[in-house]
């Protein structure tokens, strides 16, 4: 069930509705939007009789939600969610780039890569310190020693730290000295981990499970949001198919498909999505062209020596070239959505890349680029 408040509803009217929802035993999730606040209701196992809410002050309408997910949907929040960590964002007009090694291996490696990531203008540094590995005999991550290095990278470079919580206790550690909790493909349906991340104040980057449907993936996000954490970034990283030319099949159609259903930002990981360095840049370009809010890219100062995912790591120069290319593509995609005469956030922050302009594009609201169904 979803309670849509009138555009002019006051804070105390919203609080009163929240109070009543909670008094009758459900959980209320107020979502302020640009034009109105909607309040999602969870905690019910069957349908709720919504009529009790209909006459409350400030309520515009009560909508029965028939989809299995409630909080991830555009019905609840028609405006896109922008996930913010200080001045670093994912989901607004600036392309969000999360880059770094697969695993943190030593201080020199992490610092060399972080320097490249900083140079690229990316704001997020990734790297596993706890690694979920298929084989118990391969590099398992440095654990707490790696976490010390990650914290030093954060101090030294001012980059926001994204690292994977393989188990619940890792969330505690990330909360102390990290910025974004990654939940990996293998853990997409680890429900206790999802709930723990849902109780965190940090944003959660939720990778798609390697055999997950869109609905299962969105329901995993719903687990996090149902606990009160609405800062979820979805990450398409490919699914298992019969194809043998790639490590996974990168399902880029999920990007517009998610846009049509959800307000959550969605990024693409072409590194795990292909498993092979030469495919990473083409698929990164395609992901951005498909409308992704950002990318996750594995980069290594010496890919041939990497302790994990060596074949898919880009060299620093390949990575820097990728960033230049995807930004140019993003400016085109972004310009087609910006208000006429307005600047994209990324245009105001940095010099325009040359070689193209948006003057010929249709910026009229209601044009194909503006179709609300494509949000
Ligand atoms: C990773 O990001 O290093 C990782 C293990 O990814 P995934 O969960 O997508 O396999
Ligand atoms: Mn990896």
Short mmCIF file of C-alpha atoms in Angstrom, two decimals, residues 324-332 347 350-358:
data_model
loop_
_atom_site.label_atom_id
_atom_site.label_comp_id
_atom_site.label_asym_id
_atom_site.label_seq_id
_atom_site.Cartn_x
_atom_site.Cartn_y
_atom_site.Cartn_z
CA UNK A 324 37.54 10.03 -21.41
CA UNK A 325 35.45 8.06 -23.88
CA UNK A 326 32.56 7.23 -21.58
CA UNK A 327 32.34 10.81 -20.35
CA UNK A 328 31.96 12.01 -23.92
CA UNK A 329 29.18 9.48 -24.47
CA UNK A 330 27.54 10.36 -21.19
CA UNK A 331 27.52 14.05 -22.08
CA UNK A 332 25.53 13.19 -25.19
CA UNK A 347 29.31 20.36 -17.67
CA UNK A 350 34.70 20.51 -15.82
CA UNK A 351 35.66 21.63 -19.30
CA UNK A 352 33.55 20.30 -22.15
CA UNK A 353 35.11 17.54 -24.20
CA UNK A 354 35.39 18.75 -27.78
CA UNK A 355 34.16 17.23 -31.01
CA UNK A 356 30.44 17.19 -30.49
CA UNK A 357 27.62 19.39 -29.40
CA UNK A 358 24.02 18.92 -28.45
#
